[in-house]
């Protein structure tokens, strides 16, 4: 229902309604009610000379046409002095617009003309209607304010829940990162421990090799036979006879025990070969233990005494090269 129809339903005279709407530039129901209340005892001026209230803009051409049409309808209604009655509920309406509004709201479609004239509201009734309208509008504003407050509350709850979820995700990520860092630290510590153990094992192996070499050289100087397994030197009964039998200095050892160290570092390899085996078998053994080496290109050397074996030495036996009964070689 328009503001004009609402005011007419309260029993205001059409010309006063038109005056209030035009004077307030159709700014709404409340300004029109205030104008009617303030000028209820004033005579209605010529509407063609009435201008809009101060600060309001001039009405559009369509609004002026509507005002003129409404004035004509209201004048026609007053001239006929008739009303429209709803045949279904018996309500009486002052004009067609109000009857149409009732039809839209109630769904009633049976209306008839009535000779009953709707009496104008008394001053007391008009004030009661105004107060009722104000209360209704205040109630609508309160309902709207409550709906907005509820909506804001829901939005705030959604925002807080989203923040809480984001915090939980962030905490979970931090926990996973901490677990990952701890696992990496554990792996690093384990790798460091293994490296230290390997270095310590290498140092111990070097010590044993030096002690073994020193003991072997001492045994050779004293004319004794060095027991590789027992780590002790035994005196020889007849060195000259042994020399005649073997054709070389010392005892003729059938096997040679070798410890092969890598120049790049790492645990050494140990093996036992026939004393008649060529040095090339040692190169093949190193290549089989470490894929980084090739039997054709591996280089072998000794620290004590310092010696670098040449490709020609690869065909010579371990006995001929003086590596029996044991020796330490460096592979690179």
Tab-separated table of C-alpha atoms in Angstrom:
chain	number	residue	atom	x	y	z
A	1	UNK	CA	0.000	0.000	0.000
A	2	UNK	CA	1.350	3.460	-0.921
A	3	UNK	CA	1.765	6.307	1.551
A	4	UNK	CA	-1.263	8.072	-0.003
A	5	UNK	CA	-3.478	5.007	0.406
A	6	UNK	CA	-2.315	4.481	3.991
A	7	UNK	CA	-3.117	8.061	4.940
A	8	UNK	CA	-6.514	7.892	3.228
A	9	UNK	CA	-7.267	4.691	5.176
A	10	UNK	CA	-6.781	6.687	8.399
A	11	UNK	CA	-9.605	8.984	7.371
A	12	UNK	CA	-7.648	12.053	6.306
A	13	UNK	CA	-9.275	14.182	3.654
A	14	UNK	CA	-7.783	13.585	0.199
A	15	UNK	CA	-6.902	17.247	-0.271
A	16	UNK	CA	-4.997	17.304	3.047
A	17	UNK	CA	-3.192	14.106	2.099
A	18	UNK	CA	-2.174	15.626	-1.233
A	19	UNK	CA	-1.069	18.795	0.522
A	20	UNK	CA	1.089	16.814	3.039
A	21	UNK	CA	2.698	14.642	0.348
A	22	UNK	CA	3.434	17.590	-1.908
A	23	UNK	CA	4.718	19.768	0.918
A	24	UNK	CA	7.119	16.998	2.058
A	25	UNK	CA	8.070	16.042	-1.510
A	26	UNK	CA	6.778	12.480	-0.864
A	27	UNK	CA	9.671	11.924	1.578
A	28	UNK	CA	7.837	9.128	3.394
A	29	UNK	CA	4.966	8.307	5.669
A	30	UNK	CA	6.442	9.797	8.845
A	31	UNK	CA	7.121	13.301	7.394
A	32	UNK	CA	3.595	13.348	5.897
A	33	UNK	CA	2.086	12.400	9.286
A	34	UNK	CA	4.091	15.131	10.984
A	35	UNK	CA	2.804	17.694	8.424
A	36	UNK	CA	-0.812	16.595	8.901
A	37	UNK	CA	-0.484	16.841	12.648
A	38	UNK	CA	1.141	20.273	12.528
A	39	UNK	CA	-1.378	21.733	10.050
A	40	UNK	CA	-4.540	19.904	11.132
A	41	UNK	CA	-6.302	23.194	11.925
A	42	UNK	CA	-4.940	25.154	8.949
A	43	UNK	CA	-7.005	25.601	5.774
A	44	UNK	CA	-5.829	23.682	2.719
A	45	UNK	CA	-4.075	26.091	0.318
A	46	UNK	CA	-4.140	25.992	-3.448
A	47	UNK	CA	-2.005	22.931	-4.242
A	48	UNK	CA	-0.693	24.466	-7.454
A	49	UNK	CA	1.123	27.095	-5.412
A	50	UNK	CA	2.445	24.751	-2.707
A	51	UNK	CA	6.197	24.082	-2.961
A	52	UNK	CA	8.154	21.226	-1.396
A	53	UNK	CA	9.605	21.539	2.117
A	54	UNK	CA	12.969	23.271	2.532
A	55	UNK	CA	15.959	21.147	1.500
A	56	UNK	CA	13.839	18.742	-0.596
A	57	UNK	CA	14.218	18.515	-4.345
A	58	UNK	CA	11.386	19.261	-6.762
A	59	UNK	CA	9.194	16.238	-7.618
A	60	UNK	CA	9.536	14.589	-10.961
A	61	UNK	CA	6.986	15.042	-13.761
A	62	UNK	CA	5.638	11.512	-13.182
A	63	UNK	CA	4.990	12.291	-9.495
A	64	UNK	CA	3.058	15.450	-10.444
A	65	UNK	CA	0.931	13.425	-12.847
A	66	UNK	CA	0.228	10.907	-10.076
A	67	UNK	CA	-0.754	13.680	-7.667
A	68	UNK	CA	-3.149	15.218	-10.156
A	69	UNK	CA	-4.660	11.817	-10.917
A	70	UNK	CA	-5.036	11.052	-7.197
A	71	UNK	CA	-6.721	14.429	-6.624
A	72	UNK	CA	-9.128	13.739	-9.488
A	73	UNK	CA	-9.927	10.251	-8.091
A	74	UNK	CA	-10.446	11.629	-4.608
A	75	UNK	CA	-12.703	14.428	-5.907
A	76	UNK	CA	-14.709	11.940	-7.928
A	77	UNK	CA	-15.095	9.703	-4.892
A	78	UNK	CA	-16.323	12.583	-2.729
A	79	UNK	CA	-18.737	13.621	-5.439
A	80	UNK	CA	-20.274	10.165	-5.713
A	81	UNK	CA	-20.260	9.670	-1.926
A	82	UNK	CA	-20.145	5.886	-2.366
A	83	UNK	CA	-18.057	3.102	-0.854
A	84	UNK	CA	-16.928	-0.369	-1.888
A	85	UNK	CA	-17.903	-3.361	0.207
A	86	UNK	CA	-16.258	-6.792	0.349
A	87	UNK	CA	-19.033	-9.352	-0.109
A	88	UNK	CA	-16.960	-12.045	1.647
A	89	UNK	CA	-16.001	-10.308	4.894
A	90	UNK	CA	-18.287	-7.224	4.892
A	91	UNK	CA	-15.535	-4.634	5.192
A	92	UNK	CA	-16.238	-1.235	3.619
A	93	UNK	CA	-13.575	0.727	1.769
A	94	UNK	CA	-13.587	4.369	0.797
A	95	UNK	CA	-12.064	3.937	-2.644
A	96	UNK	CA	-10.996	1.344	-5.210
A	97	UNK	CA	-7.321	1.525	-4.278
A	98	UNK	CA	-8.029	0.435	-0.720
A	99	UNK	CA	-10.351	-2.317	-1.957
A	100	UNK	CA	-7.638	-3.587	-4.309
A	101	UNK	CA	-5.101	-3.604	-1.480
A	102	UNK	CA	-7.538	-5.640	0.649
A	103	UNK	CA	-8.014	-8.081	-2.215
A	104	UNK	CA	-4.254	-8.605	-2.590
A	105	UNK	CA	-3.780	-9.228	1.117
A	106	UNK	CA	-6.843	-11.360	1.846
A	107	UNK	CA	-7.399	-13.081	-1.505
A	108	UNK	CA	-11.043	-11.950	-1.551
A	109	UNK	CA	-12.359	-11.179	-5.034
A	110	UNK	CA	-16.061	-10.443	-4.451
A	111	UNK	CA	-16.774	-6.701	-4.089
A	112	UNK	CA	-19.841	-4.547	-4.626
A	113	UNK	CA	-20.747	-0.905	-4.544
A	114	UNK	CA	-22.331	0.355	-1.351
A	115	UNK	CA	-24.377	3.402	-0.540
A	116	UNK	CA	-22.934	3.372	2.955
A	117	UNK	CA	-20.812	6.414	3.459
A	118	UNK	CA	-17.703	6.037	5.556
A	119	UNK	CA	-17.896	8.623	8.233
A	120	UNK	CA	-14.784	10.760	8.639
A	121	UNK	CA	-12.710	10.037	11.664
A	122	UNK	CA	-13.093	12.250	14.665
A	123	UNK	CA	-10.100	14.107	16.003
A	124	UNK	CA	-9.726	11.558	18.787
A	125	UNK	CA	-9.922	8.609	16.368
A	126	UNK	CA	-7.421	10.204	14.040
A	127	UNK	CA	-4.962	10.658	16.902
A	128	UNK	CA	-5.478	7.032	17.943
A	129	UNK	CA	-4.817	5.909	14.373
A	130	UNK	CA	-1.673	8.031	14.224
A	131	UNK	CA	-0.407	6.608	17.497
A	132	UNK	CA	-1.195	3.081	16.301
A	133	UNK	CA	0.701	3.718	13.077
A	134	UNK	CA	3.683	5.114	14.969
A	135	UNK	CA	3.743	2.071	17.249
A	136	UNK	CA	3.511	-0.246	14.280
A	137	UNK	CA	6.425	1.508	12.587
A	138	UNK	CA	8.434	1.447	15.819
A	139	UNK	CA	7.717	-2.280	16.108
A	140	UNK	CA	8.939	-2.858	12.560
A	141	UNK	CA	12.107	-0.895	13.281
A	142	UNK	CA	12.686	-2.945	16.446
A	143	UNK	CA	12.203	-6.203	14.535
A	144	UNK	CA	14.598	-5.042	11.829
A	145	UNK	CA	17.173	-3.977	14.431
A	146	UNK	CA	16.897	-7.386	16.134
A	147	UNK	CA	17.302	-9.181	12.806
A	148	UNK	CA	20.395	-7.111	12.030
A	149	UNK	CA	21.806	-7.838	15.516
A	150	UNK	CA	21.181	-11.575	15.046
A	151	UNK	CA	22.809	-11.460	11.625
A	152	UNK	CA	25.835	-9.638	13.025
A	153	UNK	CA	26.053	-12.195	15.818
A	154	UNK	CA	25.996	-15.060	13.331
A	155	UNK	CA	28.648	-13.373	11.188
A	156	UNK	CA	30.825	-12.862	14.265
A	157	UNK	CA	30.424	-16.532	15.219
A	158	UNK	CA	31.403	-17.558	11.692
A	159	UNK	CA	34.437	-15.262	11.808
A	160	UNK	CA	35.542	-16.633	15.177
A	161	UNK	CA	35.053	-20.229	14.041
A	162	UNK	CA	37.091	-19.530	10.907
A	163	UNK	CA	39.825	-17.966	13.043
A	164	UNK	CA	39.790	-20.955	15.393
A	165	UNK	CA	40.016	-23.402	12.488
A	166	UNK	CA	42.913	-21.430	11.007
A	167	UNK	CA	44.643	-21.496	14.405
A	168	UNK	CA	44.177	-25.265	14.667
A	169	UNK	CA	45.591	-25.768	11.173
A	170	UNK	CA	48.548	-23.515	11.991
A	171	UNK	CA	49.198	-25.424	15.237
A	172	UNK	CA	49.030	-28.759	13.398
A	173	UNK	CA	51.523	-27.527	10.798
A	174	UNK	CA	53.884	-26.318	13.520
A	175	UNK	CA	53.617	-29.697	15.258
A	176	UNK	CA	54.432	-31.529	12.021
A	177	UNK	CA	57.381	-29.210	11.371
A	178	UNK	CA	58.680	-29.878	14.905
A	179	UNK	CA	58.388	-33.649	14.393
A	180	UNK	CA	60.164	-33.363	11.037
A	181	UNK	CA	62.969	-31.254	12.538
A	182	UNK	CA	63.392	-33.745	15.403
A	183	UNK	CA	63.554	-36.642	12.921
A	184	UNK	CA	66.166	-34.834	10.826
A	185	UNK	CA	68.195	-34.064	13.942
A	186	UNK	CA	68.017	-37.736	14.962
A	187	UNK	CA	69.188	-38.845	11.505
A	188	UNK	CA	72.016	-36.297	11.548
A	189	UNK	CA	73.093	-37.465	15.002
A	190	UNK	CA	73.015	-41.104	13.907
A	191	UNK	CA	75.019	-40.325	10.762
A	192	UNK	CA	77.541	-38.391	12.839
A	193	UNK	CA	77.851	-41.304	15.269
A	194	UNK	CA	78.396	-43.716	12.373
A	195	UNK	CA	81.027	-41.434	10.859
A	196	UNK	CA	82.831	-41.165	14.202
A	197	UNK	CA	82.688	-44.959	14.605
A	198	UNK	CA	84.114	-45.433	11.106
A	199	UNK	CA	86.935	-42.969	11.786
A	200	UNK	CA	87.674	-44.677	15.103
A	201	UNK	CA	87.683	-48.099	13.421
A	202	UNK	CA	90.043	-46.759	10.751
A	203	UNK	CA	92.402	-45.397	13.405
A	204	UNK	CA	92.381	-48.718	15.249
A	205	UNK	CA	93.014	-50.601	12.010
A	206	UNK	CA	95.934	-48.293	11.219
A	207	UNK	CA	97.377	-48.872	14.673
A	208	UNK	CA	97.091	-52.625	14.289
A	209	UNK	CA	98.645	-52.514	10.831
A	210	UNK	CA	101.589	-50.429	12.037
A	211	UNK	CA	102.089	-52.691	15.038
A	212	UNK	CA	101.926	-55.775	12.811
A	213	UNK	CA	104.386	-54.320	10.316
A	214	UNK	CA	106.785	-53.294	13.054
A	215	UNK	CA	106.569	-56.765	14.641
A	216	UNK	CA	107.109	-58.448	11.273
A	217	UNK	CA	110.129	-56.312	10.444
A	218	UNK	CA	111.585	-56.928	13.887
A	219	UNK	CA	111.068	-60.662	13.466
A	220	UNK	CA	112.822	-60.582	10.102
A	221	UNK	CA	115.744	-58.651	11.569
A	222	UNK	CA	116.070	-61.177	14.402
A	223	UNK	CA	115.750	-64.124	12.038
A	224	UNK	CA	112.426	-65.233	13.476
A	225	UNK	CA	109.166	-66.258	11.838
A	226	UNK	CA	106.248	-63.869	12.552
A	227	UNK	CA	102.993	-65.682	13.347
A	228	UNK	CA	100.264	-63.644	11.628
A	229	UNK	CA	97.403	-65.327	13.514
A	230	UNK	CA	99.043	-65.361	16.948
A	231	UNK	CA	100.850	-62.056	16.555
A	232	UNK	CA	104.155	-63.474	17.916
A	233	UNK	CA	107.605	-64.211	16.513
A	234	UNK	CA	109.022	-67.760	16.698
A	235	UNK	CA	112.757	-68.453	16.329
A	236	UNK	CA	113.839	-70.325	13.211
A	237	UNK	CA	115.777	-73.555	13.767
A	238	UNK	CA	117.932	-73.323	10.646
A	239	UNK	CA	117.672	-70.084	8.648
A	240	UNK	CA	120.254	-71.165	6.119
A	241	UNK	CA	118.439	-74.396	5.355
A	242	UNK	CA	115.164	-72.567	4.941
A	243	UNK	CA	116.835	-70.173	2.547
A	244	UNK	CA	118.108	-73.009	0.458
A	245	UNK	CA	114.722	-74.725	0.411
A	246	UNK	CA	112.654	-71.710	-0.622
A	247	UNK	CA	115.152	-69.768	-2.618
A	248	UNK	CA	114.070	-66.498	-0.853
A	249	UNK	CA	114.698	-64.922	2.527
A	250	UNK	CA	112.338	-66.122	5.261
A	251	UNK	CA	109.784	-68.911	5.258
A	252	UNK	CA	107.882	-69.833	2.069
A	253	UNK	CA	104.290	-68.771	3.003
A	254	UNK	CA	101.610	-70.390	0.823
A	255	UNK	CA	99.057	-67.613	1.528
A	256	UNK	CA	99.194	-63.870	1.929
A	257	UNK	CA	96.832	-61.849	4.089
A	258	UNK	CA	96.110	-58.371	2.733
A	259	UNK	CA	94.413	-55.300	4.147
A	260	UNK	CA	93.363	-52.865	1.425
A	261	UNK	CA	92.558	-49.284	2.385
A	262	UNK	CA	90.828	-46.753	0.185
A	263	UNK	CA	92.576	-43.449	-0.457
A	264	UNK	CA	89.131	-41.752	-0.375
A	265	UNK	CA	88.455	-43.033	3.151
A	266	UNK	CA	86.107	-45.606	4.561
A	267	UNK	CA	86.445	-49.013	6.199
A	268	UNK	CA	89.269	-51.178	4.814
A	269	UNK	CA	88.828	-54.468	2.980
A	270	UNK	CA	90.641	-57.642	4.064
A	271	UNK	CA	91.287	-60.776	2.024
A	272	UNK	CA	93.619	-63.790	1.893
A	273	UNK	CA	95.101	-64.828	-1.452
A	274	UNK	CA	97.623	-67.373	-2.629
A	275	UNK	CA	101.175	-66.071	-2.390
A	276	UNK	CA	101.611	-67.059	-6.034
A	277	UNK	CA	98.583	-65.003	-7.126
A	278	UNK	CA	99.405	-62.014	-9.332
A	279	UNK	CA	98.821	-58.476	-8.060
A	280	UNK	CA	96.057	-58.123	-10.671
A	281	UNK	CA	93.860	-60.385	-8.488
A	282	UNK	CA	94.069	-57.776	-5.749
A	283	UNK	CA	92.841	-55.138	-8.231
A	284	UNK	CA	89.961	-57.406	-9.244
A	285	UNK	CA	89.052	-57.944	-5.579
A	286	UNK	CA	88.917	-54.169	-4.950
A	287	UNK	CA	86.709	-53.676	-8.036
A	288	UNK	CA	84.320	-56.381	-6.823
A	289	UNK	CA	83.979	-54.705	-3.418
A	290	UNK	CA	83.548	-51.128	-4.636
A	291	UNK	CA	81.809	-50.219	-7.908
A	292	UNK	CA	83.730	-46.924	-8.019
A	293	UNK	CA	86.843	-48.874	-9.022
A	294	UNK	CA	87.733	-50.753	-12.188
A	295	UNK	CA	90.197	-53.644	-12.226
A	296	UNK	CA	91.985	-52.108	-15.241
A	297	UNK	CA	92.448	-48.633	-13.772
A	298	UNK	CA	92.831	-49.179	-9.993
A	299	UNK	CA	96.211	-48.097	-8.621
A	300	UNK	CA	97.864	-49.907	-5.676
A	301	UNK	CA	100.612	-48.581	-3.406
A	302	UNK	CA	102.262	-49.086	0.026
A	303	UNK	CA	103.146	-46.642	2.770
A	304	UNK	CA	105.701	-48.807	4.626
A	305	UNK	CA	107.949	-48.997	2.774
A	306	UNK	CA	106.649	-46.353	0.391
A	307	UNK	CA	106.127	-47.911	-3.004
A	308	UNK	CA	103.883	-47.320	-6.025
A	309	UNK	CA	103.084	-50.455	-8.038
A	310	UNK	CA	103.281	-50.039	-11.821
A	311	UNK	CA	101.132	-51.764	-14.477
A	312	UNK	CA	104.095	-54.149	-15.056
A	313	UNK	CA	103.865	-55.257	-11.409
A	314	UNK	CA	100.262	-56.452	-11.961
A	315	UNK	CA	101.519	-59.685	-13.535
A	316	UNK	CA	104.029	-60.390	-10.739
A	317	UNK	CA	103.086	-62.614	-7.802
A	318	UNK	CA	102.565	-61.379	-4.283
A	319	UNK	CA	105.655	-63.425	-3.255
A	320	UNK	CA	107.836	-61.734	-5.849
A	321	UNK	CA	106.656	-58.291	-4.744
A	322	UNK	CA	107.546	-59.064	-1.098
A	323	UNK	CA	104.001	-58.838	0.198
A	324	UNK	CA	104.060	-62.197	2.047
A	325	UNK	CA	102.974	-63.204	4.602
A	326	UNK	CA	100.884	-60.012	5.066
A	327	UNK	CA	100.774	-56.440	3.810
A	328	UNK	CA	98.739	-53.244	3.845
A	329	UNK	CA	97.932	-51.717	0.412
A	330	UNK	CA	96.342	-48.410	-0.559
A	331	UNK	CA	93.847	-48.466	-3.468
A	332	UNK	CA	93.057	-45.333	-5.448
